[in-house]
CSV table of N, CA and C in Angstrom, one decimal:
chain,number,residue,atom,x,y,z
A,1,MET,N,0.8,-1.2,0.0
A,1,MET,CA,0.0,0.0,0.0
A,1,MET,C,0.9,1.2,0.0
A,2,SER,N,0.3,2.4,-0.2
A,2,SER,CA,1.0,3.6,-0.3
A,2,SER,C,1.5,4.1,1.1
A,3,TYR,N,2.3,5.1,1.0
A,3,TYR,CA,2.8,5.8,2.2
A,3,TYR,C,2.4,7.2,2.1
A,4,ILE,N,2.0,7.8,3.3
A,4,ILE,CA,1.5,9.2,3.3
A,4,ILE,C,2.4,10.0,4.3
A,5,ASP,N,2.8,11.2,3.8
A,5,ASP,CA,3.3,12.3,4.7
A,5,ASP,C,2.2,13.3,4.9
A,6,CYS,N,2.0,13.7,6.1
A,6,CYS,CA,1.0,14.7,6.4
A,6,CYS,C,1.6,15.9,7.0
A,7,PHE,N,1.0,17.1,6.8
A,7,PHE,CA,1.5,18.3,7.4
A,7,PHE,C,0.3,19.1,7.9
A,8,VAL,N,0.5,19.8,9.0
A,8,VAL,CA,-0.4,20.7,9.6
A,8,VAL,C,0.3,22.0,9.9
A,9,ALA,N,-0.2,23.1,9.5
A,9,ALA,CA,0.5,24.4,9.7
A,9,ALA,C,-0.5,25.5,10.0
A,10,ALA,N,0.0,26.5,10.7
A,10,ALA,CA,-0.8,27.8,10.9
A,10,ALA,C,-0.2,28.8,9.9
A,11,VAL,N,-1.0,29.2,8.9
A,11,VAL,CA,-0.6,30.1,7.9
A,11,VAL,C,-1.3,31.5,8.1
A,12,PRO,N,-0.5,32.6,8.1
A,12,PRO,CA,-1.2,33.9,8.1
A,12,PRO,C,-2.3,33.9,7.0
A,13,THR,N,-3.5,34.2,7.4
A,13,THR,CA,-4.6,34.2,6.5
A,13,THR,C,-4.3,35.2,5.3
A,14,GLU,N,-3.6,36.3,5.5
A,14,GLU,CA,-3.3,37.2,4.5
A,14,GLU,C,-2.3,36.6,3.5
A,15,ASN,N,-1.6,35.5,3.8
A,15,ASN,CA,-0.6,34.8,3.0
A,15,ASN,C,-1.2,33.7,2.2
A,16,LYS,N,-2.5,33.6,2.1
A,16,LYS,CA,-3.1,32.5,1.3
A,16,LYS,C,-2.6,32.3,-0.1
A,17,ASP,N,-2.5,33.4,-0.8
A,17,ASP,CA,-2.0,33.3,-2.2
A,17,ASP,C,-0.6,32.9,-2.2
A,18,LYS,N,0.2,33.5,-1.3
A,18,LYS,CA,1.7,33.1,-1.2
A,18,LYS,C,1.8,31.6,-0.9
A,19,TYR,N,0.9,31.2,0.0
A,19,TYR,CA,1.0,29.8,0.4
A,19,TYR,C,0.7,28.9,-0.8
A,20,LEU,N,-0.4,29.2,-1.5
A,20,LEU,CA,-0.8,28.4,-2.7
A,20,LEU,C,0.4,28.4,-3.7
A,21,GLU,N,1.0,29.5,-3.9
A,21,GLU,CA,2.1,29.5,-4.8
A,21,GLU,C,3.3,28.6,-4.3
A,22,HIS,N,3.6,28.7,-3.1
A,22,HIS,CA,4.6,27.8,-2.4
A,22,HIS,C,4.2,26.4,-2.6
A,23,ALA,N,2.9,26.1,-2.3
A,23,ALA,CA,2.5,24.7,-2.4
A,23,ALA,C,2.6,24.1,-3.8
A,24,LYS,N,2.2,24.9,-4.8
A,24,LYS,CA,2.3,24.5,-6.2
A,24,LYS,C,3.8,24.2,-6.5
A,25,TYR,N,4.7,25.1,-6.1
A,25,TYR,CA,6.1,24.9,-6.3
A,25,TYR,C,6.6,23.6,-5.7
A,26,MET,N,6.2,23.4,-4.4
A,26,MET,CA,6.6,22.2,-3.7
A,26,MET,C,6.0,20.9,-4.3
A,27,ALA,N,4.8,21.0,-4.8
A,27,ALA,CA,4.2,19.8,-5.5
A,27,ALA,C,5.0,19.4,-6.7
A,28,GLU,N,5.5,20.3,-7.4
A,28,GLU,CA,6.4,19.9,-8.6
A,28,GLU,C,7.6,19.2,-8.1
A,29,VAL,N,8.2,19.7,-7.0
A,29,VAL,CA,9.4,19.1,-6.5
A,29,VAL,C,9.1,17.7,-5.9
A,30,PHE,N,8.0,17.6,-5.2
A,30,PHE,CA,7.7,16.3,-4.6
A,30,PHE,C,7.4,15.2,-5.7
A,31,LYS,N,6.7,15.7,-6.8
A,31,LYS,CA,6.4,14.7,-7.9
A,31,LYS,C,7.7,14.3,-8.6
A,32,GLU,N,8.6,15.3,-8.8
A,32,GLU,CA,9.8,15.0,-9.4
A,32,GLU,C,10.6,13.9,-8.7
A,33,PHE,N,10.4,13.8,-7.4
A,33,PHE,CA,11.1,12.8,-6.6
A,33,PHE,C,10.3,11.6,-6.2
A,34,GLY,N,9.2,11.4,-6.9
A,34,GLY,CA,8.4,10.2,-6.8
A,34,GLY,C,7.0,10.2,-6.2
A,35,ALA,N,6.6,11.4,-5.7
A,35,ALA,CA,5.3,11.5,-5.1
A,35,ALA,C,4.2,11.3,-6.2
A,36,LEU,N,3.1,10.6,-5.8
A,36,LEU,CA,2.0,10.4,-6.7
A,36,LEU,C,1.0,11.5,-6.7
A,37,GLU,N,0.8,12.1,-5.5
A,37,GLU,CA,-0.3,13.1,-5.4
A,37,GLU,C,0.0,14.0,-4.2
A,38,ILE,N,-0.4,15.2,-4.3
A,38,ILE,CA,-0.2,16.2,-3.3
A,38,ILE,C,-1.6,16.9,-3.1
A,39,VAL,N,-2.0,16.9,-1.8
A,39,VAL,CA,-3.3,17.5,-1.6
A,39,VAL,C,-3.1,18.6,-0.5
A,40,GLU,N,-3.6,19.8,-0.8
A,40,GLU,CA,-3.5,21.0,0.1
A,40,GLU,C,-4.9,21.4,0.5
A,41,ASN,N,-5.2,21.6,1.8
A,41,ASN,CA,-6.5,22.0,2.3
A,41,ASN,C,-6.4,23.2,3.2
A,42,TRP,N,-7.2,24.2,2.8
A,42,TRP,CA,-7.3,25.5,3.6
A,42,TRP,C,-8.4,25.4,4.6
A,43,GLY,N,-8.1,25.6,5.9
A,43,GLY,CA,-9.1,25.4,6.9
A,43,GLY,C,-10.3,26.2,6.7
A,44,ASP,N,-11.5,25.6,7.0
A,44,ASP,CA,-12.8,26.2,6.9
A,44,ASP,C,-13.6,26.0,8.1
A,45,ASP,N,-13.6,24.8,8.7
A,45,ASP,CA,-14.4,24.5,9.9
A,45,ASP,C,-13.5,23.7,10.8
A,46,VAL,N,-12.6,24.5,11.4
A,46,VAL,CA,-11.5,23.9,12.3
A,46,VAL,C,-11.7,24.5,13.7
A,47,PRO,N,-12.5,23.9,14.5
A,47,PRO,CA,-12.8,24.5,15.8
A,47,PRO,C,-11.6,24.5,16.8
A,48,ASP,N,-11.6,25.5,17.6
A,48,ASP,CA,-10.7,25.6,18.7
A,48,ASP,C,-11.1,24.6,19.8
A,49,GLY,N,-10.1,24.1,20.5
A,49,GLY,CA,-10.4,23.1,21.5
A,49,GLY,C,-9.9,23.7,22.9
A,50,LYS,N,-10.3,23.0,23.9
A,50,LYS,CA,-9.8,23.4,25.3
A,50,LYS,C,-8.6,22.5,25.7
A,51,ILE,N,-8.6,21.3,25.2
A,51,ILE,CA,-7.5,20.4,25.6
A,51,ILE,C,-6.6,20.1,24.4
A,52,THR,N,-7.3,19.7,23.3
A,52,THR,CA,-6.6,19.4,22.0
A,52,THR,C,-7.4,19.9,20.9
A,53,SER,N,-6.7,20.3,19.8
A,53,SER,CA,-7.4,20.7,18.6
A,53,SER,C,-6.2,21.0,17.6
A,54,LEU,N,-6.6,21.1,16.3
A,54,LEU,CA,-5.6,21.5,15.3
A,54,LEU,C,-5.0,22.9,15.5
A,55,PRO,N,-5.9,23.9,15.8
A,55,PRO,CA,-5.3,25.2,16.1
A,55,PRO,C,-4.4,25.2,17.3
A,56,LEU,N,-4.7,24.5,18.4
A,56,LEU,CA,-3.8,24.4,19.5
A,56,LEU,C,-2.5,23.7,19.2
A,57,ALA,N,-2.6,22.7,18.4
A,57,ALA,CA,-1.4,21.9,18.0
A,57,ALA,C,-0.4,22.8,17.3
A,58,VAL,N,-0.8,23.7,16.5
A,58,VAL,CA,0.1,24.5,15.7
A,58,VAL,C,0.2,26.0,16.3
A,59,LYS,N,-0.4,26.2,17.4
A,59,LYS,CA,-0.4,27.5,18.1
A,59,LYS,C,-0.9,28.6,17.2
A,60,ALA,N,-2.0,28.3,16.5
A,60,ALA,CA,-2.6,29.3,15.6
A,60,ALA,C,-3.3,30.4,16.4
A,61,ASP,N,-3.1,31.6,15.8
A,61,ASP,CA,-3.8,32.7,16.5
A,61,ASP,C,-4.9,33.2,15.5
A,62,SER,N,-5.7,34.2,15.9
A,62,SER,CA,-6.9,34.6,15.2
A,62,SER,C,-6.6,35.1,13.8
A,63,SER,N,-5.3,35.5,13.5
A,63,SER,CA,-4.9,36.0,12.2
A,63,SER,C,-4.4,34.9,11.3
A,64,GLU,N,-4.5,33.6,11.7
A,64,GLU,CA,-4.0,32.5,10.9
A,64,GLU,C,-5.1,31.5,10.6
A,65,THR,N,-4.8,30.7,9.6
A,65,THR,CA,-5.7,29.7,9.1
A,65,THR,C,-4.9,28.4,9.2
A,66,VAL,N,-5.6,27.3,9.7
A,66,VAL,CA,-4.9,26.0,9.8
A,66,VAL,C,-5.0,25.4,8.4
A,67,VAL,N,-3.8,24.9,8.0
A,67,VAL,CA,-3.7,24.1,6.7
A,67,VAL,C,-3.4,22.7,7.0
A,68,PHE,N,-4.0,21.8,6.3
A,68,PHE,CA,-3.8,20.4,6.4
A,68,PHE,C,-3.4,19.8,5.0
A,69,SER,N,-2.3,19.2,4.9
A,69,SER,CA,-1.8,18.7,3.6
A,69,SER,C,-1.3,17.3,3.7
A,70,TRP,N,-1.3,16.6,2.5
A,70,TRP,CA,-0.7,15.3,2.5
A,70,TRP,C,-0.1,15.0,1.2
A,71,VAL,N,0.9,14.1,1.2
A,71,VAL,CA,1.6,13.7,0.0
A,71,VAL,C,1.5,12.2,0.0
A,72,VAL,N,1.1,11.7,-1.2
A,72,VAL,CA,0.9,10.2,-1.4
A,72,VAL,C,2.2,9.7,-2.1
A,73,TRP,N,2.8,8.7,-1.5
A,73,TRP,CA,4.0,8.1,-2.2
A,73,TRP,C,3.6,6.6,-2.5
A,74,PRO,N,4.2,6.0,-3.5
A,74,PRO,CA,3.9,4.6,-3.8
A,74,PRO,C,4.4,3.7,-2.7
A,75,SER,N,5.4,4.0,-1.9
A,75,SER,CA,5.9,3.2,-0.9
A,75,SER,C,6.8,4.0,0.1
A,76,LYS,N,7.1,3.5,1.2
A,76,LYS,CA,8.0,4.1,2.2
A,76,LYS,C,9.4,4.3,1.6
A,77,GLU,N,9.8,3.3,0.9
A,77,GLU,CA,11.1,3.3,0.2
A,77,GLU,C,11.3,4.4,-0.7
A,78,VAL,N,10.2,4.6,-1.6
A,78,VAL,CA,10.3,5.8,-2.5
A,78,VAL,C,10.2,7.1,-1.7
A,79,ARG,N,9.4,7.1,-0.7
A,79,ARG,CA,9.4,8.4,0.1
A,79,ARG,C,10.7,8.7,0.7
A,80,ASP,N,11.3,7.7,1.3
A,80,ASP,CA,12.6,7.9,2.0
A,80,ASP,C,13.7,8.3,1.0
A,81,SER,N,13.8,7.7,-0.1
A,81,SER,CA,14.8,8.1,-1.1
A,81,SER,C,14.4,9.5,-1.7
A,82,GLY,N,13.1,9.8,-1.9
A,82,GLY,CA,12.7,11.1,-2.4
A,82,GLY,C,13.0,12.2,-1.4
A,83,TRP,N,12.8,12.0,-0.1
A,83,TRP,CA,13.1,13.0,0.8
A,83,TRP,C,14.6,13.2,0.9
A,84,ALA,N,15.4,12.1,0.9
A,84,ALA,CA,16.9,12.3,0.9
A,84,ALA,C,17.3,13.1,-0.3
A,85,ALA,N,16.8,12.8,-1.4
A,85,ALA,CA,17.2,13.6,-2.6
A,85,ALA,C,16.7,15.1,-2.5
A,86,MET,N,15.5,15.3,-2.0
A,86,MET,CA,15.0,16.6,-1.9
A,86,MET,C,15.9,17.5,-1.0
A,87,MET,N,16.3,16.9,0.1
A,87,MET,CA,17.1,17.6,1.1
A,87,MET,C,18.5,18.1,0.5
A,88,GLU,N,18.9,17.4,-0.6
A,88,GLU,CA,20.2,17.8,-1.3
A,88,GLU,C,19.9,18.8,-2.4
A,89,ASP,N,18.6,18.9,-2.8
A,89,ASP,CA,18.3,19.8,-3.9
A,89,ASP,C,18.3,21.3,-3.5
A,90,PRO,N,19.0,22.1,-4.3
A,90,PRO,CA,19.1,23.5,-3.9
A,90,PRO,C,17.8,24.3,-3.9
A,91,ARG,N,16.8,23.7,-4.5
A,91,ARG,CA,15.4,24.4,-4.5
A,91,ARG,C,14.8,24.3,-3.1
A,92,MET,N,15.3,23.5,-2.3
A,92,MET,CA,14.8,23.3,-0.9
A,92,MET,C,15.4,24.3,0.1
A,93,ALA,N,16.5,25.0,-0.4
A,93,ALA,CA,17.2,25.9,0.5
A,93,ALA,C,16.2,27.1,0.9
A,94,PRO,N,16.2,27.5,2.2
A,94,PRO,CA,15.3,28.5,2.6
A,94,PRO,C,15.4,29.8,1.8
A,95,ASP,N,16.5,30.2,1.3
A,95,ASP,CA,16.6,31.4,0.5
A,95,ASP,C,16.1,31.2,-0.9
A,96,GLN,N,16.0,30.0,-1.4
A,96,GLN,CA,15.4,29.7,-2.7
A,96,GLN,C,13.9,29.4,-2.6
A,97,ASN,N,13.5,29.0,-1.4
A,97,ASN,CA,12.1,28.5,-1.2
A,97,ASN,C,11.6,28.9,0.1
A,98,PRO,N,11.4,30.2,0.4
A,98,PRO,CA,11.0,30.6,1.8
A,98,PRO,C,9.5,30.2,2.0
A,99,MET,N,9.3,29.7,3.2
A,99,MET,CA,7.9,29.3,3.6
A,99,MET,C,7.1,30.5,4.0
A,100,PRO,N,5.9,30.7,3.6
A,100,PRO,CA,5.1,31.8,3.9
A,100,PRO,C,4.3,31.6,5.3
A,101,PHE,N,5.0,30.9,6.2
A,101,PHE,CA,4.4,30.6,7.5
A,101,PHE,C,5.6,30.3,8.4
A,102,ASP,N,5.3,30.2,9.7
A,102,ASP,CA,6.3,29.8,10.7
A,102,ASP,C,6.6,28.3,10.7
A,103,GLY,N,7.6,27.9,10.1
A,103,GLY,CA,8.0,26.5,9.9
A,103,GLY,C,8.3,25.8,11.3
A,104,LYS,N,8.5,26.6,12.3
A,104,LYS,CA,8.8,26.0,13.6
A,104,LYS,C,7.5,25.4,14.2
A,105,ARG,N,6.4,25.8,13.7
A,105,ARG,CA,5.1,25.3,14.2
A,105,ARG,C,4.5,24.3,13.3
A,106,LEU,N,5.2,23.9,12.3
A,106,LEU,CA,4.7,22.9,11.3
A,106,LEU,C,4.8,21.5,12.0
A,107,ILE,N,3.7,20.8,11.9
A,107,ILE,CA,3.6,19.4,12.4
A,107,ILE,C,3.6,18.5,11.2
A,108,TYR,N,4.4,17.4,11.2
A,108,TYR,CA,4.4,16.5,10.1
A,108,TYR,C,4.7,15.1,10.6
A,109,GLY,N,4.4,14.2,9.7
A,109,GLY,CA,4.7,12.8,10.1
A,109,GLY,C,4.4,11.9,8.9
A,110,GLY,N,5.0,10.7,8.9
A,110,GLY,CA,4.8,9.7,7.9
A,110,GLY,C,3.9,8.5,8.4
A,111,PHE,N,3.1,8.0,7.5
A,111,PHE,CA,2.1,7.0,7.9
A,111,PHE,C,2.0,5.9,6.9
A,112,ASN,N,1.9,4.7,7.3
A,112,ASN,CA,1.6,3.5,6.5
A,112,ASN,C,0.1,3.5,6.3
A,113,THR,N,-0.3,3.4,5.0
A,113,THR,CA,-1.7,3.2,4.8
A,113,THR,C,-2.1,1.8,5.1
A,114,ILE,N,-3.2,1.7,6.0
A,114,ILE,CA,-3.7,0.4,6.4
A,114,ILE,C,-5.1,0.1,5.8
A,115,LEU,N,-5.8,1.1,5.4
A,115,LEU,CA,-7.1,0.9,4.8
A,115,LEU,C,-7.3,2.0,3.8
A,116,LYS,N,-7.8,1.6,2.6
A,116,LYS,CA,-8.2,2.6,1.6
A,116,LYS,C,-9.5,2.1,1.0
A,117,CYS,N,-10.5,2.9,1.1
A,117,CYS,CA,-11.8,2.4,0.6
A,117,CYS,C,-12.3,3.3,-0.6
């Protein structure tokens, strides 16, 4: 089955267009290194929580929107080699590809797909 990387970030709402431009750029890079699909989602109904929530997890404030994204890879092996190659690619350098949000609050992780309906 496929392998998924997911990302959750707090993006300044005023940077939506910049974020989309960044996401399109990154999608090209991910696909070049083996990703099958990239999905970007702009928060619409993301409630605040008292103990846990997506906004709390990324320390979003009222001027930010929570973004949830995922990258589909054909396997963990392709993902691992793709990430290794991307980290060596000059297009990933912060001065070449600045993030339009606070990357220190980005949450990410890799997941094995166990069910796909």
